[in-house]
Amino acid sequence: HVQYGLEVWGGNDTAKGKKRLQNIQKKAIRHISKSYYIAHTEPRMKSLGFLKIDDQYKLQCAKLAHDMINKNCPQNLQDTLNLSTESHTYSLRSAANNPLELRENHTDRRELRMSFSKMGPKVWNSIPETIRKIKNRDNFKNKLKSHILEGYASKLTCSNPLCHDKRFHLH
């Protein structure tokens, strides 16, 4: 349910329900892992293979950009795509070096700053090129999810004396 339409609403930092969803997700992780009610969730999410809401948003944006680049989506979406190789009538070194680079749409409108048209290229361009080159959608999704999860901490160093998660305390 959370992932439905996430690429549309997920980039909205002012969404009233977004913080609430993050809190619900953390509570669920703690419940699933039978952890203390204020235990650190990131190492548990990594071990369970769950992504944070913001990272799910990035994954959804990346999958949509992947579909657009590989022409696996409706034509009207493909028409909004700005590949760096298509943006100039002459050849640029940056476009030749990275033909899968997407050009960001510039906007001054506050409400569009976090839209897919702005964030999609930003998310896509942040993905390592080896993952961007994967043509198969399922392989792309799995590699990208693994890449995101690798960035999660296996262990955290916690300096909060009220924390009951003793394995993460600084000694």
C-alpha positions as protocol buffer text, in pm:
chain_id: "A"
residue {
  index: 1
  type: HIS
  ca { x: 0 y: 0 z: 0 }
}
residue {
  index: 2
  type: VAL
  ca { x: 283 y: 238 z: 84 }
}
residue {
  index: 3
  type: GLN
  ca { x: 454 y: 189 z: -251 }
}
residue {
  index: 4
  type: TYR
  ca { x: 145 y: 268 z: -459 }
}
residue {
  index: 5
  type: GLY
  ca { x: 207 y: 604 z: -625 }
}
residue {
  index: 6
  type: LEU
  ca { x: 518 y: 661 z: -414 }
}
residue {
  index: 7
  type: GLU
  ca { x: 706 y: 824 z: -703 }
}
residue {
  index: 8
  type: VAL
  ca { x: 429 y: 1086 z: -710 }
}
residue {
  index: 9
  type: TRP
  ca { x: 388 y: 1170 z: -339 }
}
residue {
  index: 10
  type: GLY
  ca { x: 708 y: 1032 z: -184 }
}
residue {
  index: 11
  type: GLY
  ca { x: 928 y: 1329 z: -267 }
}
residue {
  index: 12
  type: ASN
  ca { x: 698 y: 1567 z: -84 }
}
residue {
  index: 13
  type: ASP
  ca { x: 883 y: 1649 z: 239 }
}
residue {
  index: 14
  type: THR
  ca { x: 584 y: 1839 z: 372 }
}
residue {
  index: 15
  type: ALA
  ca { x: 348 y: 1545 z: 346 }
}
residue {
  index: 16
  type: LYS
  ca { x: 167 y: 1521 z: 678 }
}
residue {
  index: 17
  type: GLY
  ca { x: 158 y: 1146 z: 673 }
}
residue {
  index: 18
  type: LYS
  ca { x: 518 y: 1087 z: 572 }
}
residue {
  index: 19
  type: LYS
  ca { x: 666 y: 1126 z: 922 }
}
residue {
  index: 20
  type: ARG
  ca { x: 384 y: 918 z: 1060 }
}
residue {
  index: 21
  type: LEU
  ca { x: 454 y: 644 z: 804 }
}
residue {
  index: 22
  type: GLN
  ca { x: 823 y: 647 z: 900 }
}
residue {
  index: 23
  type: ASN
  ca { x: 729 y: 605 z: 1267 }
}
residue {
  index: 24
  type: ILE
  ca { x: 488 y: 322 z: 1186 }
}
residue {
  index: 25
  type: GLN
  ca { x: 757 y: 154 z: 977 }
}
residue {
  index: 26
  type: LYS
  ca { x: 1007 y: 178 z: 1265 }
}
residue {
  index: 27
  type: LYS
  ca { x: 753 y: 36 z: 1511 }
}
residue {
  index: 28
  type: ALA
  ca { x: 683 y: -252 z: 1273 }
}
residue {
  index: 29
  type: ILE
  ca { x: 1056 y: -326 z: 1235 }
}
residue {
  index: 30
  type: ARG
  ca { x: 1100 y: -330 z: 1612 }
}
residue {
  index: 31
  type: HIS
  ca { x: 796 y: -556 z: 1651 }
}
residue {
  index: 32
  type: ILE
  ca { x: 911 y: -798 z: 1379 }
}
residue {
  index: 33
  type: SER
  ca { x: 1261 y: -818 z: 1527 }
}
residue {
  index: 34
  type: LYS
  ca { x: 1125 y: -836 z: 1885 }
}
residue {
  index: 35
  type: SER
  ca { x: 1337 y: -538 z: 1984 }
}
residue {
  index: 36
  type: TYR
  ca { x: 1306 y: -276 z: 2257 }
}
residue {
  index: 37
  type: TYR
  ca { x: 1057 y: 0 z: 2171 }
}
residue {
  index: 38
  type: ILE
  ca { x: 1328 y: 261 z: 2108 }
}
residue {
  index: 39
  type: ALA
  ca { x: 1588 y: 26 z: 1956 }
}
residue {
  index: 40
  type: HIS
  ca { x: 1783 y: 140 z: 1651 }
}
residue {
  index: 41
  type: THR
  ca { x: 1604 y: 32 z: 1335 }
}
residue {
  index: 42
  type: GLU
  ca { x: 1866 y: 75 z: 1061 }
}
residue {
  index: 43
  type: PRO
  ca { x: 2071 y: -239 z: 1139 }
}
residue {
  index: 44
  type: ARG
  ca { x: 1749 y: -437 z: 1176 }
}
residue {
  index: 45
  type: MET
  ca { x: 1617 y: -308 z: 843 }
}
residue {
  index: 46
  type: LYS
  ca { x: 1940 y: -411 z: 676 }
}
residue {
  index: 47
  type: SER
  ca { x: 1923 y: -763 z: 819 }
}
residue {
  index: 48
  type: LEU
  ca { x: 1555 y: -797 z: 720 }
}
residue {
  index: 49
  type: GLY
  ca { x: 1610 y: -648 z: 373 }
}
residue {
  index: 50
  type: PHE
  ca { x: 1360 y: -363 z: 422 }
}
residue {
  index: 51
  type: LEU
  ca { x: 1413 y: -14 z: 281 }
}
residue {
  index: 52
  type: LYS
  ca { x: 1328 y: 310 z: 457 }
}
residue {
  index: 53
  type: ILE
  ca { x: 1040 y: 513 z: 310 }
}
residue {
  index: 54
  type: ASP
  ca { x: 1279 y: 765 z: 148 }
}
residue {
  index: 55
  type: ASP
  ca { x: 1485 y: 485 z: -5 }
}
residue {
  index: 56
  type: GLN
  ca { x: 1170 y: 313 z: -131 }
}
residue {
  index: 57
  type: TYR
  ca { x: 1088 y: 644 z: -302 }
}
residue {
  index: 58
  type: LYS
  ca { x: 1433 y: 651 z: -464 }
}
residue {
  index: 59
  type: LEU
  ca { x: 1394 y: 291 z: -578 }
}
residue {
  index: 60
  type: GLN
  ca { x: 1052 y: 365 z: -732 }
}
residue {
  index: 61
  type: CYS
  ca { x: 1190 y: 674 z: -912 }
}
residue {
  index: 62
  type: ALA
  ca { x: 1485 y: 474 z: -1040 }
}
residue {
  index: 63
  type: LYS
  ca { x: 1258 y: 195 z: -1166 }
}
residue {
  index: 64
  type: LEU
  ca { x: 1040 y: 446 z: -1350 }
}
residue {
  index: 65
  type: ALA
  ca { x: 1347 y: 615 z: -1503 }
}
residue {
  index: 66
  type: HIS
  ca { x: 1479 y: 270 z: -1601 }
}
residue {
  index: 67
  type: ASP
  ca { x: 1148 y: 192 z: -1772 }
}
residue {
  index: 68
  type: MET
  ca { x: 1156 y: 526 z: -1952 }
}
residue {
  index: 69
  type: ILE
  ca { x: 1512 y: 479 z: -2077 }
}
residue {
  index: 70
  type: ASN
  ca { x: 1447 y: 121 z: -2188 }
}
residue {
  index: 71
  type: LYS
  ca { x: 1115 y: 218 z: -2348 }
}
residue {
  index: 72
  type: ASN
  ca { x: 904 y: -3 z: -2120 }
}
residue {
  index: 73
  type: CYS
  ca { x: 647 y: 262 z: -2036 }
}
residue {
  index: 74
  type: PRO
  ca { x: 380 y: 463 z: -2219 }
}
residue {
  index: 75
  type: GLN
  ca { x: 501 y: 697 z: -2493 }
}
residue {
  index: 76
  type: ASN
  ca { x: 379 y: 1012 z: -2313 }
}
residue {
  index: 77
  type: LEU
  ca { x: 616 y: 933 z: -2023 }
}
residue {
  index: 78
  type: GLN
  ca { x: 905 y: 860 z: -2259 }
}
residue {
  index: 79
  type: ASP
  ca { x: 851 y: 1199 z: -2422 }
}
residue {
  index: 80
  type: THR
  ca { x: 930 y: 1373 z: -2090 }
}
residue {
  index: 81
  type: LEU
  ca { x: 1271 y: 1206 z: -2069 }
}
residue {
  index: 82
  type: ASN
  ca { x: 1577 y: 1427 z: -2118 }
}
residue {
  index: 83
  type: LEU
  ca { x: 1879 y: 1212 z: -2197 }
}
residue {
  index: 84
  type: SER
  ca { x: 2199 y: 1417 z: -2195 }
}
residue {
  index: 85
  type: THR
  ca { x: 2281 y: 1293 z: -2547 }
}
residue {
  index: 86
  type: GLU
  ca { x: 1950 y: 1431 z: -2678 }
}
residue {
  index: 87
  type: SER
  ca { x: 1974 y: 1773 z: -2515 }
}
residue {
  index: 88
  type: HIS
  ca { x: 2230 y: 1922 z: -2755 }
}
residue {
  index: 89
  type: THR
  ca { x: 2264 y: 1924 z: -3130 }
}
residue {
  index: 90
  type: TYR
  ca { x: 2640 y: 1880 z: -3097 }
}
residue {
  index: 91
  type: SER
  ca { x: 2839 y: 1617 z: -2910 }
}
residue {
  index: 92
  type: LEU
  ca { x: 2954 y: 1689 z: -2555 }
}
residue {
  index: 93
  type: ARG
  ca { x: 3228 y: 1505 z: -2365 }
}
residue {
  index: 94
  type: SER
  ca { x: 3000 y: 1451 z: -2065 }
}
residue {
  index: 95
  type: ALA
  ca { x: 2729 y: 1296 z: -2283 }
}
residue {
  index: 96
  type: ALA
  ca { x: 2983 y: 1074 z: -2458 }
}
residue {
  index: 97
  type: ASN
  ca { x: 3131 y: 962 z: -2126 }
}
residue {
  index: 98
  type: ASN
  ca { x: 2795 y: 881 z: -1973 }
}
residue {
  index: 99
  type: PRO
  ca { x: 2517 y: 835 z: -2230 }
}
residue {
  index: 100
  type: LEU
  ca { x: 2271 y: 723 z: -1962 }
}
residue {
  index: 101
  type: GLU
  ca { x: 2294 y: 1054 z: -1774 }
}
residue {
  index: 102
  type: LEU
  ca { x: 1959 y: 1228 z: -1744 }
}
residue {
  index: 103
  type: ARG
  ca { x: 1931 y: 1603 z: -1762 }
}
residue {
  index: 104
  type: GLU
  ca { x: 1746 y: 1762 z: -1471 }
}
residue {
  index: 105
  type: ASN
  ca { x: 1453 y: 1991 z: -1539 }
}
residue {
  index: 106
  type: HIS
  ca { x: 1506 y: 2329 z: -1376 }
}
residue {
  index: 107
  type: THR
  ca { x: 1217 y: 2488 z: -1194 }
}
residue {
  index: 108
  type: ASP
  ca { x: 1163 y: 2776 z: -957 }
}
residue {
  index: 109
  type: ARG
  ca { x: 824 y: 2653 z: -842 }
}
residue {
  index: 110
  type: ARG
  ca { x: 850 y: 2524 z: -486 }
}
residue {
  index: 111
  type: GLU
  ca { x: 588 y: 2254 z: -533 }
}
residue {
  index: 112
  type: LEU
  ca { x: 775 y: 2104 z: -831 }
}
residue {
  index: 113
  type: ARG
  ca { x: 1119 y: 2085 z: -666 }
}
residue {
  index: 114
  type: MET
  ca { x: 1048 y: 1741 z: -526 }
}
residue {
  index: 115
  type: SER
  ca { x: 843 y: 1611 z: -821 }
}
residue {
  index: 116
  type: PHE
  ca { x: 952 y: 1313 z: -1028 }
}
residue {
  index: 117
  type: SER
  ca { x: 1049 y: 1538 z: -1319 }
}
residue {
  index: 118
  type: LYS
  ca { x: 1306 y: 1702 z: -1090 }
}
residue {
  index: 119
  type: MET
  ca { x: 1398 y: 1414 z: -858 }
}
residue {
  index: 120
  type: GLY
  ca { x: 1387 y: 1131 z: -1114 }
}
residue {
  index: 121
  type: PRO
  ca { x: 1701 y: 1245 z: -1300 }
}
residue {
  index: 122
  type: LYS
  ca { x: 1874 y: 1332 z: -971 }
}
residue {
  index: 123
  type: VAL
  ca { x: 1808 y: 982 z: -832 }
}
residue {
  index: 124
  type: TRP
  ca { x: 1899 y: 817 z: -1164 }
}
residue {
  index: 125
  type: ASN
  ca { x: 2227 y: 1006 z: -1196 }
}
residue {
  index: 126
  type: SER
  ca { x: 2325 y: 908 z: -840 }
}
residue {
  index: 127
  type: ILE
  ca { x: 2307 y: 536 z: -923 }
}
residue {
  index: 128
  type: PRO
  ca { x: 2642 y: 371 z: -1009 }
}
residue {
  index: 129
  type: GLU
  ca { x: 2682 y: 329 z: -1384 }
}
residue {
  index: 130
  type: THR
  ca { x: 2726 y: -48 z: -1356 }
}
residue {
  index: 131
  type: ILE
  ca { x: 2372 y: -74 z: -1216 }
}
residue {
  index: 132
  type: ARG
  ca { x: 2227 y: 177 z: -1465 }
}
residue {
  index: 133
  type: LYS
  ca { x: 2350 y: -36 z: -1756 }
}
residue {
  index: 134
  type: ILE
  ca { x: 2142 y: -338 z: -1649 }
}
residue {
  index: 135
  type: LYS
  ca { x: 1862 y: -386 z: -1905 }
}
residue {
  index: 136
  type: ASN
  ca { x: 1647 y: -641 z: -1720 }
}
residue {
  index: 137
  type: ARG
  ca { x: 1408 y: -461 z: -1483 }
}
residue {
  index: 138
  type: ASP
  ca { x: 1408 y: -727 z: -1209 }
}
residue {
  index: 139
  type: ASN
  ca { x: 1789 y: -754 z: -1209 }
}
residue {
  index: 140
  type: PHE
  ca { x: 1813 y: -375 z: -1202 }
}
residue {
  index: 141
  type: LYS
  ca { x: 1573 y: -351 z: -908 }
}
residue {
  index: 142
  type: ASN
  ca { x: 1750 y: -625 z: -709 }
}
residue {
  index: 143
  type: LYS
  ca { x: 2099 y: -480 z: -767 }
}
residue {
  index: 144
  type: LEU
  ca { x: 1985 y: -130 z: -676 }
}
residue {
  index: 145
  type: LYS
  ca { x: 1807 y: -250 z: -363 }
}
residue {
  index: 146
  type: SER
  ca { x: 2121 y: -438 z: -257 }
}
residue {
  index: 147
  type: HIS
  ca { x: 2328 y: -127 z: -327 }
}
residue {
  index: 148
  type: ILE
  ca { x: 2099 y: 85 z: -108 }
}
residue {
  index: 149
  type: LEU
  ca { x: 2099 y: -172 z: 173 }
}
residue {
  index: 150
  type: GLU
  ca { x: 2481 y: -184 z: 166 }
}
residue {
  index: 151
  type: GLY
  ca { x: 2473 y: 181 z: 271 }
}
residue {
  index: 152
  type: TYR
  ca { x: 2279 y: 98 z: 587 }
}
residue {
  index: 153
  type: ALA
  ca { x: 2481 y: 58 z: 903 }
}
residue {
  index: 154
  type: SER
  ca { x: 2529 y: -295 z: 1031 }
}
residue {
  index: 155
  type: LYS
  ca { x: 2604 y: -146 z: 1369 }
}
residue {
  index: 156
  type: LEU
  ca { x: 2561 y: 201 z: 1504 }
}
residue {
  index: 157
  type: THR
  ca { x: 2760 y: 374 z: 1771 }
}
residue {
  index: 158
  type: CYS
  ca { x: 2514 y: 519 z: 2015 }
}
residue {
  index: 159
  type: SER
  ca { x: 2610 y: 776 z: 2277 }
}
residue {
  index: 160
  type: ASN
  ca { x: 2260 y: 814 z: 2421 }
}
residue {
  index: 161
  type: PRO
  ca { x: 2273 y: 700 z: 2788 }
}
residue {
  index: 162
  type: LEU
  ca { x: 1897 y: 634 z: 2782 }
}
residue {
  index: 163
  type: CYS
  ca { x: 1926 y: 385 z: 2499 }
}
residue {
  index: 164
  type: HIS
  ca { x: 1849 y: 29 z: 2605 }
}
residue {
  index: 165
  type: ASP
  ca { x: 2019 y: -117 z: 2297 }
}
residue {
  index: 166
  type: LYS
  ca { x: 2343 y: -194 z: 2484 }
}
residue {
  index: 167
  type: ARG
  ca { x: 2529 y: -355 z: 2192 }
}
residue {
  index: 168
  type: PHE
  ca { x: 2553 y: -16 z: 2021 }
}
residue {
  index: 169
  type: HIS
  ca { x: 2675 y: 191 z: 2317 }
}
residue {
  index: 170
  type: LEU
  ca { x: 3010 y: 361 z: 2308 }
}
residue {
  index: 171
  type: HIS
  ca { x: 3243 y: 222 z: 2576 }
}
